[in-house]
Short mmCIF file of C-alpha atoms in Angstrom, two decimals:
data_model
loop_
_atom_site.label_atom_id
_atom_site.label_comp_id
_atom_site.label_asym_id
_atom_site.label_seq_id
_atom_site.Cartn_x
_atom_site.Cartn_y
_atom_site.Cartn_z
CA UNK U 73 -20.35 24.71 -92.46
CA UNK U 74 -22.97 25.52 -90.09
CA UNK U 75 -23.26 23.29 -87.06
CA UNK U 76 -25.68 22.57 -85.19
CA UNK U 77 -25.28 20.33 -81.74
CA UNK U 78 -27.27 18.67 -79.12
CA UNK U 79 -25.67 17.63 -75.79
CA UNK U 80 -27.31 16.72 -73.38
CA UNK U 81 -25.46 15.52 -70.48
CA UNK U 82 -21.19 15.94 -69.16
CA UNK U 83 -20.37 13.36 -71.05
CA UNK U 84 -22.10 14.77 -74.17
CA UNK U 85 -20.18 17.84 -73.84
CA UNK U 86 -16.76 16.21 -73.65
CA UNK U 87 -17.66 14.33 -77.08
CA UNK U 88 -19.48 16.99 -78.50
CA UNK U 89 -16.05 18.81 -77.74
CA UNK U 90 -14.00 16.11 -78.94
CA UNK U 91 -15.92 16.36 -82.48
CA UNK U 92 -16.19 20.02 -82.60
CA UNK U 93 -12.10 20.39 -82.78
CA UNK U 94 -12.50 17.42 -84.64
CA UNK U 95 -14.27 19.43 -87.32
CA UNK U 96 -12.28 22.64 -86.74
CA UNK U 97 -9.45 21.15 -88.19
CA UNK U 98 -11.52 19.85 -91.44
CA UNK U 99 -13.91 22.72 -91.59
CA UNK U 100 -11.64 26.14 -90.59
CA UNK U 101 -14.51 27.73 -91.29
CA UNK U 102 -16.51 25.54 -89.04
CA UNK U 103 -19.97 27.84 -87.37
CA UNK U 104 -21.52 26.46 -83.83
CA UNK U 105 -24.28 27.04 -82.10
CA UNK U 106 -24.52 24.38 -79.88
CA UNK U 107 -26.57 22.80 -76.11
CA UNK U 108 -23.83 21.29 -73.91
CA UNK U 109 -21.81 22.36 -71.44
CA UNK U 110 -18.13 23.71 -70.79
CA UNK U 111 -15.52 22.08 -72.87
CA UNK U 112 -18.76 22.17 -75.80
CA UNK U 113 -18.50 26.38 -75.71
CA UNK U 114 -14.20 26.40 -75.22
CA UNK U 115 -14.48 24.78 -79.09
CA UNK U 116 -15.99 28.08 -79.21
CA UNK U 117 -19.16 29.47 -81.32
CA UNK U 118 -22.43 29.77 -79.00
CA UNK U 119 -23.70 28.26 -76.01
CA UNK U 120 -27.41 28.38 -76.73
CA UNK U 121 -28.37 26.36 -73.00
CA UNK U 122 -25.97 24.27 -70.45
CA UNK U 123 -26.99 20.35 -70.24
CA UNK U 124 -27.00 21.93 -66.47
CA UNK U 125 -30.60 22.94 -66.71
CA UNK U 126 -31.59 20.32 -68.83
CA UNK U 127 -30.33 16.92 -66.76
CA UNK U 128 -34.04 15.28 -65.10
CA UNK U 129 -33.26 11.83 -64.45
CA UNK U 130 -35.55 8.90 -63.78
CA UNK U 131 -39.34 8.76 -64.26
CA UNK U 132 -40.28 10.88 -61.53
CA UNK U 133 -37.77 13.96 -62.11
CA UNK U 134 -38.85 13.52 -65.59
CA UNK U 135 -42.84 14.15 -64.36
CA UNK U 136 -42.74 16.80 -62.38
CA UNK U 137 -40.43 18.48 -64.55
CA UNK U 138 -42.95 17.85 -67.35
CA UNK U 139 -43.52 21.84 -68.49
CA UNK U 140 -39.81 22.54 -68.32
CA UNK U 141 -39.35 19.86 -70.96
CA UNK U 142 -41.78 20.55 -73.18
CA UNK U 143 -40.75 24.31 -72.78
CA UNK U 144 -37.06 23.49 -74.01
CA UNK U 145 -38.34 21.04 -76.86
CA UNK U 146 -40.17 23.77 -78.09
CA UNK U 147 -37.20 27.10 -78.05
CA UNK U 148 -34.54 24.73 -79.10
CA UNK U 149 -37.16 23.76 -82.93
CA UNK U 150 -37.26 27.56 -82.44
CA UNK U 151 -33.91 28.50 -82.43
CA UNK U 152 -33.25 25.77 -85.35
CA UNK U 153 -35.91 27.26 -87.55
CA UNK U 154 -34.18 30.61 -87.36
CA UNK U 155 -30.74 30.02 -87.57
CA UNK U 156 -30.85 26.58 -90.71
CA UNK U 157 -27.82 24.89 -89.57
CA UNK U 158 -26.24 22.83 -92.91
CA UNK U 159 -26.25 20.22 -90.48
CA UNK U 160 -28.25 19.35 -87.04
CA UNK U 161 -25.51 16.82 -84.70
CA UNK U 162 -27.54 14.97 -81.93
CA UNK U 163 -25.08 13.03 -79.28
CA UNK U 164 -27.05 10.54 -77.38
CA UNK U 165 -29.61 12.36 -74.88
CA UNK U 166 -32.77 10.18 -76.77
CA UNK U 167 -36.12 11.48 -75.25
CA UNK U 168 -35.39 15.20 -76.22
CA UNK U 169 -33.10 14.25 -79.64
CA UNK U 170 -35.52 12.21 -81.59
CA UNK U 171 -38.07 14.65 -81.21
CA UNK U 172 -35.61 17.30 -82.90
CA UNK U 173 -34.46 14.72 -85.21
CA UNK U 174 -38.02 14.61 -86.51
CA UNK U 175 -39.05 18.08 -86.31
CA UNK U 176 -34.92 19.31 -88.24
CA UNK U 177 -35.95 16.54 -90.69
CA UNK U 178 -39.38 17.58 -92.01
CA UNK U 179 -37.19 21.33 -92.29
CA UNK U 180 -34.82 19.49 -94.57
CA UNK U 181 -31.63 19.75 -92.91
CA UNK U 182 -29.25 16.32 -92.24
CA UNK U 183 -29.69 14.22 -89.06
CA UNK U 184 -26.64 12.44 -87.70
CA UNK U 185 -26.80 11.00 -84.41
CA UNK U 186 -23.10 10.36 -83.20
CA UNK U 187 -23.56 8.45 -80.10
CA UNK U 188 -26.21 5.77 -80.52
CA UNK U 189 -29.18 5.77 -77.54
CA UNK U 190 -29.22 2.71 -75.91
CA UNK U 191 -31.99 0.58 -77.83
CA UNK U 192 -30.44 -2.58 -77.70
CA UNK U 193 -31.07 -2.03 -73.46
CA UNK U 194 -34.85 -0.71 -74.14
CA UNK U 195 -37.07 1.30 -76.14
CA UNK U 196 -36.32 -1.11 -79.09
CA UNK U 197 -39.61 0.87 -81.23
CA UNK U 198 -37.26 3.81 -81.54
CA UNK U 199 -35.33 2.77 -84.53
CA UNK U 200 -38.11 3.42 -86.72
CA UNK U 201 -37.85 6.71 -85.96
CA UNK U 202 -34.28 7.18 -86.34
CA UNK U 203 -34.81 4.95 -90.53
CA UNK U 204 -36.87 8.25 -90.88
CA UNK U 205 -36.25 11.07 -89.37
CA UNK U 206 -31.34 10.23 -89.28
CA UNK U 207 -29.52 10.76 -92.33
CA UNK U 208 -26.73 8.60 -90.80
CA UNK U 209 -26.23 7.10 -87.12
CA UNK U 210 -22.86 6.87 -85.95
CA UNK U 211 -22.01 4.52 -83.31
CA UNK U 212 -19.25 3.75 -80.69
CA UNK U 213 -19.80 0.22 -79.29
CA UNK U 214 -18.44 -2.62 -81.31
CA UNK U 215 -22.34 -4.29 -80.73
CA UNK U 216 -24.41 -1.28 -81.80
CA UNK U 217 -23.65 -1.82 -85.45
CA UNK U 218 -25.48 -5.45 -85.61
CA UNK U 219 -27.75 -4.37 -83.76
CA UNK U 220 -28.78 -1.74 -86.49
CA UNK U 221 -27.67 -4.05 -88.51
CA UNK U 222 -30.43 -6.59 -87.86
CA UNK U 223 -33.31 -3.74 -87.88
CA UNK U 224 -31.84 -2.98 -91.76
CA UNK U 225 -30.29 0.72 -90.57
CA UNK U 226 -27.12 1.44 -92.07
CA UNK U 227 -24.22 2.58 -88.92
CA UNK U 228 -20.85 4.01 -89.01
CA UNK U 229 -18.83 1.85 -86.75
CA UNK U 230 -16.08 5.51 -85.53
CA UNK U 231 -14.55 3.82 -82.68
CA UNK U 232 -14.95 5.23 -78.82
CA UNK U 233 -13.77 8.50 -78.04
CA UNK U 234 -13.21 8.03 -74.90
CA UNK U 235 -10.32 7.17 -76.52
CA UNK U 236 -9.89 10.07 -77.98
CA UNK U 237 -9.64 11.92 -74.98
CA UNK U 238 -7.67 10.02 -72.46
CA UNK U 239 -4.92 9.62 -75.58
CA UNK U 240 -4.55 13.45 -75.41
CA UNK U 241 -3.58 13.16 -71.49
CA UNK U 242 -0.65 14.85 -70.11
CA UNK U 243 1.62 12.99 -67.52
CA UNK U 244 0.75 13.52 -64.43
CA UNK U 245 2.88 13.28 -61.08
CA UNK U 246 0.92 12.02 -57.82
CA UNK U 247 3.03 13.71 -55.35
CA UNK U 248 2.34 17.51 -57.56
CA UNK U 249 -1.46 15.70 -57.69
CA UNK U 250 -1.85 15.73 -53.80
CA UNK U 251 0.28 18.52 -52.90
CA UNK U 252 -1.84 20.64 -55.73
CA UNK U 253 -5.26 19.57 -54.08
CA UNK U 254 -3.82 19.45 -50.03
CA UNK U 255 -4.41 15.98 -50.10
CA UNK U 256 -2.44 14.13 -47.22
CA UNK U 257 -0.02 10.79 -48.49
CA UNK U 258 -2.18 8.00 -48.23
CA UNK U 259 -2.53 6.14 -51.02
CA UNK U 260 -6.59 7.79 -52.20
CA UNK U 261 -9.11 5.80 -53.83
CA UNK U 262 -12.22 7.95 -55.38
CA UNK U 263 -15.31 8.42 -54.96
CA UNK U 264 -17.36 9.02 -58.54
CA UNK U 265 -21.25 9.57 -56.89
CA UNK U 266 -22.58 11.04 -60.45
CA UNK U 267 -23.47 14.51 -61.57
CA UNK U 268 -27.09 15.05 -60.49
CA UNK U 269 -28.33 16.40 -56.85
CA UNK U 270 -30.44 13.77 -55.93
CA UNK U 271 -27.99 11.17 -57.80
CA UNK U 272 -24.74 12.68 -55.43
CA UNK U 273 -26.53 12.80 -52.23
CA UNK U 274 -27.82 9.54 -52.23
CA UNK U 275 -24.80 7.80 -53.64
CA UNK U 276 -22.22 9.28 -51.43
CA UNK U 277 -24.31 8.40 -48.12
CA UNK U 278 -23.64 4.86 -49.30
CA UNK U 279 -19.83 5.61 -49.82
CA UNK U 280 -18.51 7.08 -47.30
CA UNK U 281 -20.00 4.46 -45.04
CA UNK U 282 -17.49 2.14 -45.40
CA UNK U 283 -14.63 3.88 -44.43
CA UNK U 284 -14.30 3.00 -40.97
CA UNK U 285 -12.52 -0.06 -42.64
CA UNK U 286 -10.57 1.57 -44.88
CA UNK U 287 -8.95 4.19 -42.17
CA UNK U 288 -4.92 3.96 -44.31
CA UNK U 289 -6.66 5.33 -47.26
CA UNK U 290 -7.92 9.23 -48.54
CA UNK U 291 -11.21 9.05 -50.16
CA UNK U 292 -11.46 11.70 -52.45
CA UNK U 293 -14.73 13.29 -54.60
CA UNK U 294 -15.02 13.97 -57.99
CA UNK U 295 -17.02 16.70 -57.82
CA UNK U 296 -19.59 17.55 -60.78
CA UNK U 297 -19.48 20.03 -62.62
CA UNK U 298 -22.99 20.85 -62.91
CA UNK U 299 -23.29 20.88 -58.61
CA UNK U 300 -21.30 23.88 -56.88
CA UNK U 301 -18.31 23.27 -54.43
CA UNK U 302 -20.69 24.34 -51.48
CA UNK U 303 -22.62 21.67 -52.01
CA UNK U 304 -19.83 19.71 -51.33
CA UNK U 305 -19.01 20.95 -48.07
CA UNK U 306 -20.87 18.12 -45.64
CA UNK U 307 -18.95 15.94 -46.64
CA UNK U 308 -15.32 17.55 -46.38
CA UNK U 309 -13.26 16.13 -43.32
CA UNK U 310 -10.04 15.46 -41.98
CA UNK U 311 -9.87 12.21 -44.24
CA UNK U 312 -12.56 13.28 -47.00
CA UNK U 313 -11.75 15.67 -49.44
CA UNK U 314 -12.86 17.27 -52.96
CA UNK U 315 -11.58 17.59 -56.03
CA UNK U 316 -13.20 19.97 -59.04
CA UNK U 317 -13.43 19.85 -63.21
CA UNK U 318 -10.17 16.78 -62.86
CA UNK U 319 -11.66 13.82 -62.55
CA UNK U 320 -9.34 11.89 -64.98
CA UNK U 321 -6.72 13.36 -63.45
CA UNK U 322 -8.15 11.70 -59.46
CA UNK U 323 -8.66 9.25 -61.37
CA UNK U 324 -5.36 8.62 -62.48
CA UNK U 325 -4.46 9.74 -58.87
CA UNK U 326 -5.86 6.18 -57.31
CA UNK U 327 -6.11 2.47 -56.08
CA UNK U 328 -9.19 2.36 -56.99
CA UNK U 329 -12.75 3.77 -56.87
CA UNK U 330 -16.29 3.68 -56.34
CA UNK U 331 -18.74 4.51 -59.35
CA UNK U 332 -22.21 5.23 -59.90
CA UNK U 333 -22.93 3.64 -63.11
CA UNK U 334 -22.96 5.37 -66.55
CA UNK U 335 -20.11 6.63 -69.13
CA UNK U 336 -18.18 7.13 -65.27
CA UNK U 337 -17.56 3.67 -64.72
CA UNK U 338 -15.71 2.94 -68.58
CA UNK U 339 -13.69 6.18 -68.32
CA UNK U 340 -12.30 4.31 -65.28
CA UNK U 341 -11.97 1.10 -66.88
CA UNK U 342 -9.58 2.84 -69.24
CA UNK U 343 -8.20 5.09 -67.42
CA UNK U 344 -6.79 1.45 -65.62
CA UNK U 345 -8.51 1.86 -61.79
CA UNK U 346 -9.73 -1.30 -60.39
CA UNK U 347 -13.73 -0.32 -59.53
CA UNK U 348 -16.82 -1.04 -57.91
CA UNK U 349 -20.25 -0.43 -59.91
CA UNK U 350 -22.73 0.82 -58.01
CA UNK U 351 -26.30 2.41 -58.67
CA UNK U 352 -29.43 2.77 -56.38
CA UNK U 353 -32.48 4.46 -58.45
CA UNK U 354 -36.28 4.83 -56.07
CA UNK U 355 -38.08 2.09 -56.11
CA UNK U 356 -41.09 3.30 -58.28
CA UNK U 357 -38.19 4.26 -61.73
CA UNK U 358 -35.93 0.19 -61.00
CA UNK U 359 -39.95 -1.29 -60.99
CA UNK U 360 -40.14 0.41 -64.01
CA UNK U 361 -36.70 -0.10 -64.92
CA UNK U 362 -36.17 -3.58 -64.84
CA UNK U 363 -40.17 -4.03 -66.32
CA UNK U 364 -38.75 -2.21 -69.69
CA UNK U 365 -35.02 -3.00 -70.28
CA UNK U 366 -34.82 -6.37 -72.00
CA UNK U 367 -32.41 -8.81 -71.48
CA UNK U 368 -30.02 -6.83 -70.84
CA UNK U 369 -27.61 -8.59 -67.58
CA UNK U 370 -25.69 -5.44 -66.83
CA UNK U 371 -25.97 -2.06 -66.31
CA UNK U 372 -21.98 -1.22 -66.35
CA UNK U 373 -20.04 -0.44 -69.91
CA UNK U 374 -17.74 -2.23 -69.12
CA UNK U 375 -19.37 -5.52 -68.77
CA UNK U 376 -22.24 -4.95 -71.29
CA UNK U 377 -18.77 -4.57 -73.91
CA UNK U 378 -17.04 -7.58 -72.52
CA UNK U 379 -20.57 -9.70 -72.27
CA UNK U 380 -19.70 -10.83 -69.37
CA UNK U 381 -18.53 -9.37 -65.67
CA UNK U 382 -15.36 -7.81 -65.26
CA UNK U 383 -16.15 -5.87 -62.56
CA UNK U 384 -18.61 -6.29 -60.30
CA UNK U 385 -22.33 -4.37 -60.15
CA UNK U 386 -23.77 -3.41 -56.70
CA UNK U 387 -27.64 -2.95 -57.70
CA UNK U 388 -30.74 -1.52 -54.71
CA UNK U 389 -30.57 -4.04 -52.20
CA UNK U 390 -27.44 -5.64 -52.58
CA UNK U 391 -26.00 -1.80 -52.68
CA UNK U 392 -24.63 -1.54 -48.76
CA UNK U 393 -21.92 -1.65 -46.86
CA UNK U 394 -20.86 -5.00 -46.47
CA UNK U 395 -20.54 -5.53 -49.61
CA UNK U 396 -19.31 -2.78 -50.63
CA UNK U 397 -16.69 -3.06 -48.13
CA UNK U 398 -15.99 -6.53 -49.11
CA UNK U 399 -15.70 -5.88 -53.25
CA UNK U 400 -13.48 -2.93 -52.60
CA UNK U 401 -11.30 -4.77 -50.78
CA UNK U 402 -10.82 -7.21 -53.58
CA UNK U 403 -9.96 -4.02 -55.70
CA UNK U 404 -6.94 -2.64 -54.09
CA UNK U 405 -5.55 -5.84 -53.49
CA UNK U 406 -4.61 -9.77 -54.59
CA UNK U 407 -5.88 -11.69 -57.51
CA UNK U 408 -9.42 -10.14 -58.27
CA UNK U 409 -7.53 -6.51 -58.62
CA UNK U 410 -5.01 -8.66 -60.95
CA UNK U 411 -7.86 -9.77 -63.05
CA UNK U 412 -9.87 -6.90 -63.23
CA UNK U 413 -6.63 -5.21 -65.11
CA UNK U 414 -6.02 -8.41 -67.50
CA UNK U 415 -9.67 -7.87 -69.07
CA UNK U 416 -9.50 -3.29 -69.25
CA UNK U 417 -6.32 -4.77 -71.69
CA UNK U 418 -8.95 -6.38 -74.16
CA UNK U 419 -11.18 -4.07 -73.53
CA UNK U 420 -9.56 -1.50 -74.79
CA UNK U 421 -8.69 -4.30 -78.00
CA UNK U 422 -12.67 -4.42 -78.16
CA UNK U 423 -13.54 -0.85 -77.99
CA UNK U 424 -10.54 -0.39 -81.07
CA UNK U 425 -7.95 2.47 -81.52
CA UNK U 426 -7.69 6.14 -81.04
CA UNK U 427 -9.68 8.41 -84.25
CA UNK U 428 -13.49 7.98 -83.51
CA UNK U 429 -13.92 12.10 -83.62
CA UNK U 430 -12.27 12.13 -86.85
CA UNK U 431 -14.40 9.65 -88.03
CA UNK U 432 -17.14 11.25 -87.20
CA UNK U 433 -16.04 14.75 -88.69
CA UNK U 434 -15.76 13.18 -91.82
CA UNK U 435 -18.58 10.90 -92.03
CA UNK U 436 -20.30 14.66 -91.29
CA UNK U 437 -17.97 16.23 -94.09
CA UNK U 438 -19.75 14.45 -96.81
CA UNK U 439 -22.93 16.30 -96.32
CA UNK U 440 -21.16 20.25 -97.49
#
């Protein structure tokens, strides 16, 4: 079969690559054309556009880059029309992908959505678009199946693909990791500031403000694949280091982590690293989002899945040096750290076992 896959972010690149791997095992003659990143490219096929050229975050940034976004949509439609895939697979990225779903469906192409947009948080009305233009919806969070059932949309809970990605990791030596990356002997606090330049600059400044209170640790920044190494150089010194394309290894060697909200919060938890979740957007974007998001108590996937506060979230004005220091200390030692690690075990149980990518591939292959 000919597969056309659209992933617009780093997490989509990861999940898209694992799905491609599962599809190739079940369909050895599979042909792929995709929008994604380096991980998907390693699976073979044709990379049409890299997600680093697609990632616009926040209402203001989207508005400022509207012409580029519209041009990308137009180009994507033409590319799909010219290549006539058997199946279009959309990976999250709803603002873009739901427009493409409508176009593809009208061309008679089967449309599969893998990793649902977070419609349960906001823009619930988009469910009607999914009803009309998506043939199969595959969800990765347990509560999403109930959400779609309420709206009379059939969906498949296939499990969470992060469990697949993490299960394949080889054992790692902390000593070797430190040596390979020029780190000293101190225990590591990992910093995951996000993947977009504007976001990273804002978050790193705040995260690094805690340094004077944790002199017995070294801080290591997880570099985003979409940003060049030179971008991080201004933050690096004898006790702040930078590691590129090894975020999972970094986390597995860390005592605790400061993490910008997003998929990384769940990745950190599944790798068993106590964390503090950080988020600060522009005042305008945050004010708009607050009005639009409905009945959602948390911003981190960990807390959303567990439906209670497992990890502390510091948002907007709560994200300051004093609070960061206080919460990070709790994650490094003591009763709260032990409590978080125990809750992580329950989180893994809730997400089910491995096999999400294979389950998703099975659903897709029924279109053959």
